[in-house]
Amino acid sequence: MTLKKSSFLGILLAIFCLNSCSDFNSESTDNQSSSDDYTHEIDSIISLMTLKEKIGQLVQYNGSWDLTGPPSDMGSQQKLEKIKKGEVGSMLNVLSVKATREAQKVAVEHSRLGIPLIFGYDVIHGYKTMFPIPLGEAASWDLKLMEESARISAVETAASGVHWTFAPMLDVSRDARWGRIMEGAGEDPYLTSQVGVAKIKGYQGNDLSNEFTIAACAKHFAGYGFGEAGRDYNTVNIGIRELQNSILPPFKAAADAEVATFMNAFNDIDGIPATGSKMLQREILKGNWNWDGFVVSDWGSISEMQEHGFAKDLNHAAEIAIHAGSDMDMESYAYEDHLESLIKNDKVDVAYIEDAVRRVLRIKFRLGLFDDPYKYCNEEREKENIYTDAHLESSRNIAKRSIVLLKNSNHLLPLKKEINGLAVIGPLGDDKDSPIGNWRAQGESNSAVSFLEGVENALNAKVPFQKGVELSIGKRNFLEASTFNTTDASGIPAAVDLAKKSKVVLLVVGEDAFQSGEGRSQASISLAGLQHQLIEEIYKVNKNIVLVLMNGRPLDLSLYVDRIPVILETWHLGSEAGNAIADVIFGDYNPSGKLPVSFPHAVGQEPFYYNQKNTGRPSNDSHVTYSHHNDVPKQALFPFGYGLSYTTFEYDNLKLSHDVFDSSSSISVSVDIKNTGDRAGEEVIQLYIRDMVGSITRPIKELKGFEKINIASGETQTVSFTIDEEMIEFYTVNNKWEAESGEFKVFVGSNSEDLLESTFTFKN
Ligand code: BGC
């Protein structure tokens, strides 16, 4: 181990580490899991550190290269001075080889101990090559491809000098009003867990020290997606069982997958801010789950405990947060300003600081930063590895697989390329920016292939286009809300004229890039601005409409679903959006996406999700007094797991190997799926289970497995799943995860409502 170009003391430190490494190596032979604990090295470093330097490792500053939260008053020069003193452990939003090298140089060559910085950044769905927004990508149900897009994002991120992404977001989100629903894998804990593990694998690979991998971060721990009324940062009022059964499973899966870091959350749960929650961070995460990475706070979330009315001042907030297990302070300035005095006044034991430092240093060791702090600083790689043709090709491939065909009357799609009389209409038709989506990292504004361009590329011809209406007016960016056009309808007549002359209208509507994302909660999920008016006017003159939706959340489509013949959900698909949508529209790709989130009939049904409880008054259409909304159907408009193909699939022959099992056995469930159409297609076969009676009330069904397969026309394939004890465990009335004896239903099918059904018994 060498500390390249490090300060004199840093070199001494390295020699110190080298000595202790030899003991460590001999010890680690019979216990492989301790091989990357770096206990001896870390002890050596800690023994050399002053209190200020220890606290420094827990401080993270924002750089000025990108802004993903409210700015602080501290200037760059002041920050560099702090780094020089060894009082900063990490920076976020410092990008490029040049910038990271400069800051790293100060840390490594000019601070007393030369401890390298770790640079973090929100690489949520791509660094510069943009992939579909996470909600869209989850609709592919293709874990291999999700891993691939994370790997490519890691390669690009690492090439720009950055070590760490604040992703994946593992917040189960059941509320379409919440703007950040775009950033996760939707409403289901199992799907979110699977996607999370795939993303972590993609970012971290098998070896964090590899120069093409980066550290991942499971966020936001926990409950952030359950804010009341879908309002961002809002109160979460749930009990421990809902927390354990619905929110924590993806985080547990991430901890098991050895995600390097966690981020805590802005919200409170049952009165305790997540950032100050000892139960979440110390007891569950670091205690029960025995996870050894570090927790970074969310932006300013330590300080915000004052606004929560939980800490009386920043000093108090620092005390609460460090005790709770929040290891690194992102932009609250609480730790640097207050931990020292808290220790001197015996309010905080230094052991808390050292535990946090240990965790931060461990991840720096695992990343190989002590071997080579400049390992990601390579201009050649930066030039060659970012936004490459191969990465764009992968983006297109993933994008087309993320599209969900919601309706296709009379097989209007796919369109023949020879078709005459095609028109593109709508405010998002030529938009090169919205498909890039929010949380776009270095994705350039207006850099996506627009829908119009995609269609023209596919046809190799010009296609007439009319915008009809503008969607948003004025600025569109991360920190400012979009303003919608509600008055200027002057473009509608020209769009109507075009529609009159056309055979088929491709009508592109939805949300702009910054309509969903952080701080973008909405009370309405209907189409904003004058889009509805545009659709109505076009419909009057031409009913052959393919409604192409671009959006970051489920929308209220109730006004269109009966009348518009084709509805295609394309989310915000990233750099290659237009080409990917054209692949589906013209049948070069047979759509295979399935919704990772339910679409309601009306916003008033939110939070709306398939895995609800039965209640004491489940659906009974002959009475009024049951649990429903009187004015809309109880079922989803489009259910979780739903999506059409250009072919059709028939499910048959659901078989169970046994109908009873116990802790030492399992049941194999199989089903035959026949492609009954005339072209090959991919289908996502979904397995759900219902626990009929529990020590606490149980959901009406829960996704427990899925498989995506390709089936040739006319072919039948058999898919099997194994049901074992672990699959039916939940957090019971005994406050622990266990399986309970009793009757279960098992369902297999193509979405959460269209299912074959059988039963089995578990005997403990
Ligand atoms: C978000 C986090 C993000 C952080 C840093 C916060 O506002 O909640 O998800 O990682 O900013 O940009």
Short mmCIF file of N, CA and C in Angstrom, two decimals, residues 407 409 539 557-565 567 637:
data_model
loop_
_atom_site.label_atom_id
_atom_site.label_comp_id
_atom_site.label_asym_id
_atom_site.label_seq_id
_atom_site.Cartn_x
_atom_site.Cartn_y
_atom_site.Cartn_z
N LYS A 407 -52.81 0.66 -24.15
CA LYS A 407 -54.03 0.36 -24.91
C LYS A 407 -53.67 0.32 -26.38
N SER A 409 -56.22 -0.46 -29.39
CA SER A 409 -57.46 -0.92 -30.03
C SER A 409 -57.24 -1.19 -31.50
N TYR A 539 -59.28 15.38 -31.29
CA TYR A 539 -60.19 14.23 -31.31
C TYR A 539 -61.45 14.53 -32.13
N LEU A 557 -55.66 9.34 -16.48
CA LEU A 557 -55.97 9.18 -17.90
C LEU A 557 -57.45 8.87 -18.12
N SER A 558 -58.25 9.08 -17.07
CA SER A 558 -59.64 8.63 -17.12
C SER A 558 -60.43 9.30 -18.26
N LEU A 559 -60.04 10.49 -18.65
CA LEU A 559 -60.79 11.18 -19.71
C LEU A 559 -60.48 10.64 -21.10
N TYR A 560 -59.41 9.86 -21.19
CA TYR A 560 -58.97 9.43 -22.53
C TYR A 560 -59.12 7.93 -22.75
N VAL A 561 -59.16 7.19 -21.66
CA VAL A 561 -58.97 5.75 -21.79
C VAL A 561 -60.06 5.08 -22.63
N ASP A 562 -61.29 5.59 -22.59
CA ASP A 562 -62.34 4.96 -23.39
C ASP A 562 -62.32 5.39 -24.85
N ARG A 563 -61.87 6.60 -25.09
CA ARG A 563 -62.02 7.14 -26.44
C ARG A 563 -60.77 7.04 -27.31
N ILE A 564 -59.62 7.26 -26.70
CA ILE A 564 -58.40 7.28 -27.52
C ILE A 564 -57.97 5.83 -27.80
N PRO A 565 -57.78 5.46 -29.06
CA PRO A 565 -57.53 4.03 -29.34
C PRO A 565 -56.19 3.49 -28.84
N ILE A 567 -52.72 4.12 -26.32
CA ILE A 567 -52.00 4.90 -25.29
C ILE A 567 -50.67 4.20 -25.01
N LEU A 637 -57.19 1.90 -12.89
CA LEU A 637 -57.43 2.15 -14.31
C LEU A 637 -56.48 1.25 -15.11
#
